[in-house]
PDB file of C-alpha atoms in Angstrom:
ATOM      1  CA  GLY Z  19      -4.411  18.309   7.439  1.00 74.00           C
ATOM      2  CA  ALA Z  20      -6.667  15.311   7.126  1.00 80.00           C
ATOM      3  CA  VAL Z  21      -7.767  13.434   4.003  1.00 80.00           C
ATOM      4  CA  SER Z  22     -11.111  11.646   3.689  1.00 78.00           C
ATOM      5  CA  GLY Z  23     -13.131  10.019   0.928  1.00 78.00           C
ATOM      6  CA  ASP Z  24     -14.956   6.923  -0.215  1.00 77.00           C
ATOM      7  CA  ILE Z  25     -12.528   4.510  -1.921  1.00 78.00           C
ATOM      8  CA  ASN Z  26      -8.826   4.543  -3.001  1.00 83.00           C
ATOM      9  CA  VAL Z  27      -7.834   7.210  -0.489  1.00 88.00           C
ATOM     10  CA  GLY Z  28      -4.199   7.950   0.389  1.00 87.00           C
ATOM     11  CA  GLY Z  29      -2.412  10.609   2.374  1.00 85.00           C
ATOM     12  CA  LEU Z  30      -0.267  11.457  -0.672  1.00 89.00           C
ATOM     13  CA  THR Z  31      -2.162   9.968  -3.646  1.00 87.00           C
ATOM     14  CA  GLY Z  32      -5.362   7.976  -4.164  1.00 87.00           C
ATOM     15  CA  ALA Z  33      -4.145   5.497  -6.775  1.00 89.00           C
ATOM     16  CA  MET Z  34      -1.075   4.616  -8.818  1.00 88.00           C
ATOM     17  CA  ALA Z  35      -2.724   2.816 -11.727  1.00 82.00           C
ATOM     18  CA  ILE Z  36      -3.862   3.040 -15.343  1.00 74.00           C
ATOM     19  CA  GLU Z  37      -7.490   4.102 -15.679  1.00 65.00           C
ATOM     20  CA  PHE Z  38      -8.707   3.019 -19.112  1.00 59.00           C
ATOM     21  CA  ASP Z  39     -12.272   4.260 -18.587  1.00 57.00           C
ATOM     22  CA  PHE Z  40     -11.162   7.857 -18.039  1.00 52.00           C
ATOM     23  CA  ASP Z  41      -9.008   9.067 -20.918  1.00 52.00           C
ATOM     24  CA  PRO Z  42      -9.786  12.764 -21.489  1.00 54.00           C
ATOM     25  CA  GLU Z  43      -7.117  13.128 -24.182  1.00 56.00           C
ATOM     26  CA  ASP Z  44      -8.301   9.997 -26.007  1.00 56.00           C
ATOM     27  CA  ASP Z  45      -4.670   8.952 -26.437  1.00 56.00           C
ATOM     28  CA  ILE Z  46      -5.240   5.294 -25.578  1.00 54.00           C
ATOM     29  CA  ALA Z  47      -6.551   3.804 -28.782  1.00 58.00           C
ATOM     30  CA  ARG Z  48      -6.680   0.373 -30.409  1.00 57.00           C
ATOM     31  CA  GLU Z  49      -7.507  -0.210 -34.024  1.00 59.00           C
ATOM     32  CA  GLY Z  50      -8.624  -3.556 -35.368  1.00 59.00           C
ATOM     33  CA  SER Z  51      -9.083  -6.748 -33.360  1.00 61.00           C
ATOM     34  CA  THR Z  52      -5.437  -7.852 -33.389  1.00 61.00           C
ATOM     35  CA  SER Z  53      -2.085  -6.192 -33.172  1.00 58.00           C
ATOM     36  CA  ALA Z  54       1.368  -7.439 -34.117  1.00 61.00           C
ATOM     37  CA  LYS Z  55       3.022  -5.226 -31.527  1.00 60.00           C
ATOM     38  CA  PHE Z  56       1.248  -3.439 -28.715  1.00 56.00           C
ATOM     39  CA  GLN Z  57       3.247  -2.065 -25.795  1.00 60.00           C
ATOM     40  CA  PHE Z  58       2.846   0.159 -22.732  1.00 59.00           C
ATOM     41  CA  LEU Z  59       5.643   1.969 -20.929  1.00 61.00           C
ATOM     42  CA  THR Z  60       4.353   3.321 -17.656  1.00 66.00           C
ATOM     43  CA  ARG Z  61       6.342   4.787 -14.783  1.00 73.00           C
ATOM     44  CA  SER Z  62       4.850   5.813 -11.483  1.00 87.00           C
ATOM     45  CA  VAL Z  63       7.211   6.572  -8.597  1.00 91.00           C
ATOM     46  CA  LEU Z  64       6.442   8.037  -5.182  1.00 93.00           C
ATOM     47  CA  ARG Z  65       9.729   8.777  -3.413  1.00 95.00           C
ATOM     48  CA  ASP Z  66      10.997  10.685  -0.354  1.00 96.00           C
ATOM     49  CA  SER Z  67       7.531  11.849   0.734  1.00 96.00           C
ATOM     50  CA  VAL Z  68       6.068  12.199   4.228  1.00 96.00           C
ATOM     51  CA  ASN Z  69       2.438  12.237   5.380  1.00 96.00           C
ATOM     52  CA  TYR Z  70       1.463  13.631   8.794  1.00 96.00           C
ATOM     53  CA  GLY Z  71      -2.294  13.932   8.161  1.00 95.00           C
ATOM     54  CA  ASN Z  72      -4.945  11.436   9.243  1.00 96.00           C
ATOM     55  CA  VAL Z  73      -6.479   9.430   6.373  1.00 96.00           C
ATOM     56  CA  THR Z  74     -10.076   8.164   6.591  1.00 95.00           C
ATOM     57  CA  ALA Z  75     -12.265   6.380   4.031  1.00 95.00           C
ATOM     58  CA  ARG Z  76     -15.613   4.653   4.170  1.00 94.00           C
ATOM     59  CA  LYS Z  77     -14.712   1.646   2.015  1.00 93.00           C
ATOM     60  CA  ASN Z  78     -11.633  -0.241   0.729  1.00 95.00           C
ATOM     61  CA  CYS Z  79      -8.047   0.765  -0.144  1.00 96.00           C
ATOM     62  CA  VAL Z  80      -6.892   3.310   2.412  1.00 96.00           C
ATOM     63  CA  GLY Z  81      -3.195   4.112   2.863  1.00 96.00           C
ATOM     64  CA  GLY Z  82      -0.971   6.605   4.596  1.00 96.00           C
ATOM     65  CA  ALA Z  83       0.765   7.243   1.256  1.00 96.00           C
ATOM     66  CA  VAL Z  84      -1.373   5.590  -1.462  1.00 96.00           C
ATOM     67  CA  GLY Z  85      -4.794   3.924  -1.431  1.00 95.00           C
ATOM     68  CA  TRP Z  86      -4.341   1.481  -4.311  1.00 95.00           C
ATOM     69  CA  MET Z  87      -1.157   0.591  -6.244  1.00 95.00           C
ATOM     70  CA  ASP Z  88      -1.549  -1.354  -9.459  1.00 91.00           C
ATOM     71  CA  LEU Z  89       1.939  -0.423 -10.681  1.00 91.00           C
ATOM     72  CA  GLY Z  90       5.006   1.610  -9.801  1.00 92.00           C
ATOM     73  CA  LEU Z  91       7.261   2.051  -6.801  1.00 95.00           C
ATOM     74  CA  VAL Z  92       6.982   3.632  -3.362  1.00 97.00           C
ATOM     75  CA  ASP Z  93      10.453   4.283  -1.943  1.00 97.00           C
ATOM     76  CA  ARG Z  94      11.645   6.043   1.240  1.00 98.00           C
ATOM     77  CA  CYS Z  95       8.213   7.326   2.212  1.00 97.00           C
ATOM     78  CA  GLU Z  96       6.999   7.894   5.776  1.00 98.00           C
ATOM     79  CA  ASN Z  97       3.570   8.019   7.418  1.00 97.00           C
ATOM     80  CA  TYR Z  98       2.731   9.419  10.860  1.00 98.00           C
ATOM     81  CA  GLY Z  99      -1.024   9.991  10.442  1.00 97.00           C
ATOM     82  CA  SER Z 100      -3.745   7.543  11.539  1.00 97.00           C
ATOM     83  CA  VAL Z 101      -5.209   5.423   8.723  1.00 97.00           C
ATOM     84  CA  THR Z 102      -8.853   4.320   9.058  1.00 97.00           C
ATOM     85  CA  SER Z 103     -11.510   2.544   6.993  1.00 96.00           C
ATOM     86  CA  THR Z 104     -14.874   2.958   8.698  1.00 96.00           C
ATOM     87  CA  ALA Z 105     -16.784   0.322   6.693  1.00 95.00           C
ATOM     88  CA  GLY Z 106     -14.200  -1.518   4.599  1.00 95.00           C
ATOM     89  CA  GLY Z 107     -10.755  -3.040   4.564  1.00 95.00           C
ATOM     90  CA  TYR Z 108      -7.378  -3.070   2.823  1.00 97.00           C
ATOM     91  CA  THR Z 109      -5.917  -0.462   5.161  1.00 98.00           C
ATOM     92  CA  GLY Z 110      -2.163   0.107   5.509  1.00 98.00           C
ATOM     93  CA  GLY Z 111       0.340   2.551   6.917  1.00 98.00           C
ATOM     94  CA  ILE Z 112       1.802   3.067   3.415  1.00 98.00           C
ATOM     95  CA  ALA Z 113      -0.622   1.367   0.968  1.00 97.00           C
ATOM     96  CA  GLY Z 114      -4.121  -0.021   1.333  1.00 97.00           C
ATOM     97  CA  GLN Z 115      -3.668  -2.554  -1.461  1.00 97.00           C
ATOM     98  CA  SER Z 116      -0.520  -2.916  -3.551  1.00 97.00           C
ATOM     99  CA  GLU Z 117       0.491  -5.089  -6.490  1.00 95.00           C
ATOM    100  CA  ALA Z 118       3.781  -3.204  -6.875  1.00 95.00           C
ATOM    101  CA  VAL Z 119       7.034  -2.579  -4.983  1.00 97.00           C
ATOM    102  CA  ILE Z 120       7.198  -0.840  -1.597  1.00 98.00           C
ATOM    103  CA  GLN Z 121      10.668  -0.364  -0.121  1.00 98.00           C
ATOM    104  CA  ASN Z 122      12.570   1.502   2.614  1.00 98.00           C
ATOM    105  CA  CYS Z 123       9.456   3.037   4.199  1.00 98.00           C
ATOM    106  CA  TRP Z 124       8.833   4.065   7.823  1.00 98.00           C
ATOM    107  CA  VAL Z 125       5.496   3.988   9.645  1.00 98.00           C
ATOM    108  CA  LYS Z 126       4.455   5.189  13.099  1.00 98.00           C
ATOM    109  CA  CYS Z 127       0.675   5.449  13.328  1.00 97.00           C
ATOM    110  CA  ASN Z 128      -2.691   3.918  14.282  1.00 98.00           C
ATOM    111  CA  ILE Z 129      -4.412   1.624  11.747  1.00 98.00           C
ATOM    112  CA  SER Z 130      -8.032   0.400  11.865  1.00 97.00           C
ATOM    113  CA  GLY Z 131     -10.582  -1.181   9.536  1.00 97.00           C
ATOM    114  CA  LEU Z 132     -12.710  -4.293   9.098  1.00 97.00           C
ATOM    115  CA  ARG Z 133     -10.164  -6.663   7.443  1.00 97.00           C
ATOM    116  CA  TYR Z 134      -6.746  -6.785   5.713  1.00 98.00           C
ATOM    117  CA  LEU Z 135      -4.830  -4.389   7.952  1.00 98.00           C
ATOM    118  CA  GLY Z 136      -1.051  -3.930   7.829  1.00 98.00           C
ATOM    119  CA  GLY Z 137       1.625  -1.570   9.061  1.00 98.00           C
ATOM    120  CA  ILE Z 138       2.954  -1.220   5.514  1.00 98.00           C
ATOM    121  CA  ALA Z 139       0.106  -2.657   3.387  1.00 98.00           C
ATOM    122  CA  GLY Z 140      -3.307  -4.180   4.015  1.00 98.00           C
ATOM    123  CA  SER Z 141      -2.490  -6.460   1.092  1.00 98.00           C
ATOM    124  CA  GLY Z 142       0.964  -6.164  -0.467  1.00 97.00           C
ATOM    125  CA  THR Z 143       3.429  -7.475  -3.009  1.00 96.00           C
ATOM    126  CA  ASP Z 144       7.229  -7.149  -2.838  1.00 97.00           C
ATOM    127  CA  ILE Z 145       7.866  -5.300   0.428  1.00 98.00           C
ATOM    128  CA  SER Z 146      11.449  -4.757   1.589  1.00 98.00           C
ATOM    129  CA  GLY Z 147      13.515  -2.679   3.996  1.00 98.00           C
ATOM    130  CA  CYS Z 148      10.541  -1.239   5.878  1.00 98.00           C
ATOM    131  CA  ARG Z 149      10.177  -0.320   9.571  1.00 98.00           C
ATOM    132  CA  VAL Z 150       6.885  -0.226  11.505  1.00 98.00           C
ATOM    133  CA  PHE Z 151       5.862   0.979  14.952  1.00 98.00           C
ATOM    134  CA  ALA Z 152       2.072   0.924  14.759  1.00 97.00           C
ATOM    135  CA  SER Z 153      -1.036   0.361  16.800  1.00 97.00           C
ATOM    136  CA  ILE Z 154      -3.177  -1.967  14.694  1.00 97.00           C
ATOM    137  CA  ASP Z 155      -6.686  -3.301  15.402  1.00 92.00           C
ATOM    138  CA  GLU Z 156      -5.753  -6.956  16.042  1.00 92.00           C
ATOM    139  CA  SER Z 157      -9.362  -8.206  16.156  1.00 93.00           C
ATOM    140  CA  ALA Z 158      -9.754  -7.871  12.377  1.00 95.00           C
ATOM    141  CA  PRO Z 159      -9.089 -10.870  10.113  1.00 96.00           C
ATOM    142  CA  TYR Z 160      -5.910 -10.802   7.977  1.00 98.00           C
ATOM    143  CA  THR Z 161      -3.921  -8.427  10.159  1.00 97.00           C
ATOM    144  CA  GLY Z 162      -0.142  -8.090  10.460  1.00 98.00           C
ATOM    145  CA  SER Z 163       2.468  -5.612  11.629  1.00 98.00           C
ATOM    146  CA  ILE Z 164       3.926  -5.533   8.091  1.00 98.00           C
ATOM    147  CA  ALA Z 165       0.935  -6.721   6.000  1.00 98.00           C
ATOM    148  CA  GLY Z 166      -2.461  -8.346   6.392  1.00 98.00           C
ATOM    149  CA  GLU Z 167      -1.542 -10.572   3.465  1.00 97.00           C
ATOM    150  CA  ALA Z 168       1.549 -10.558   1.264  1.00 97.00           C
ATOM    151  CA  VAL Z 169       2.789 -12.265  -1.891  1.00 93.00           C
ATOM    152  CA  GLY Z 170       6.007 -11.898  -3.839  1.00 93.00           C
ATOM    153  CA  THR Z 171       9.288 -11.088  -2.118  1.00 96.00           C
ATOM    154  CA  LEU Z 172       9.472  -9.986   1.499  1.00 97.00           C
ATOM    155  CA  SER Z 173      12.861  -9.059   2.931  1.00 98.00           C
ATOM    156  CA  LEU Z 174      14.408  -7.123   5.817  1.00 98.00           C
ATOM    157  CA  ASN Z 175      11.150  -5.728   7.205  1.00 98.00           C
ATOM    158  CA  TYR Z 176      11.153  -5.061  10.963  1.00 98.00           C
ATOM    159  CA  PHE Z 177       8.430  -4.056  13.391  1.00 98.00           C
ATOM    160  CA  VAL Z 178       7.789  -3.488  17.082  1.00 97.00           C
ATOM    161  CA  SER Z 179       4.850  -5.408  18.586  1.00 95.00           C
ATOM    162  CA  ASP Z 180       4.466  -7.574  21.671  1.00 91.00           C
ATOM    163  CA  THR Z 181       1.424  -9.443  20.355  1.00 94.00           C
ATOM    164  CA  LEU Z 182       0.947  -9.141  16.571  1.00 96.00           C
ATOM    165  CA  GLY Z 183       3.063 -11.056  14.056  1.00 96.00           C
ATOM    166  CA  GLY Z 184       4.422  -9.784  10.738  1.00 97.00           C
ATOM    167  CA  VAL Z 185       2.061 -11.100   8.029  1.00 98.00           C
ATOM    168  CA  ASP Z 186      -1.434 -12.299   8.922  1.00 97.00           C
ATOM    169  CA  GLY Z 187      -0.271 -12.710  12.518  1.00 95.00           C
ATOM    170  CA  ILE Z 188       2.852 -14.766  11.707  1.00 96.00           C
ATOM    171  CA  SER Z 189       6.454 -13.490  11.824  1.00 96.00           C
ATOM    172  CA  TYR Z 190       9.166 -14.644   9.407  1.00 96.00           C
ATOM    173  CA  ALA Z 191      12.870 -14.275  10.199  1.00 97.00           C
ATOM    174  CA  GLY Z 192      14.585 -11.987   7.713  1.00 96.00           C
ATOM    175  CA  LYS Z 193      11.287 -11.208   5.987  1.00 97.00           C
ATOM    176  CA  ALA Z 194       8.809  -9.783   8.525  1.00 97.00           C
ATOM    177  CA  GLN Z 195      10.544  -9.895  11.874  1.00 97.00           C
ATOM    178  CA  ALA Z 196       9.834  -8.405  15.321  1.00 96.00           C
ATOM    179  CA  MET Z 197      12.435  -6.326  17.116  1.00 94.00           C
ATOM    180  CA  THR Z 198      12.551  -4.617  20.505  1.00 88.00           C
TER     181      THR Z 198
END
């Protein structure tokens, strides 16, 4: 099937994040203006999942697996459905926008949007061990076979493309590298 929406749309999940504004159980509470010890322990893992459906959104953060990742891990996931943002950006074969770890993922799909397009992530952090065979709209700014933009650690990511480089149009040996 196909998935569509407005923002933070993914083939498997919309967002992997903490939403402080929506707390139906009212279990996130702070008393007083200071705290001697305040701590969160949050785990969010998406593993061994496959998406075959097309994913379409009107705005930002569209991914074959997850729209927006603020935390967590995506490991050994695959996407074969087209990923499209009709009026926005941050579009990726696995994640639209990610500030967390993506590893060992496979992508074979079409990706389109206005800006920040990537085979794994439109904008990503810490991407490793991924493989991409994707048709990506190369006319958009910040476009790459692995990521439109990337920070953190990149390692052992490989892609197939005759014209588009790994991250924002540039390939990096051992990090975001083309293969035949």
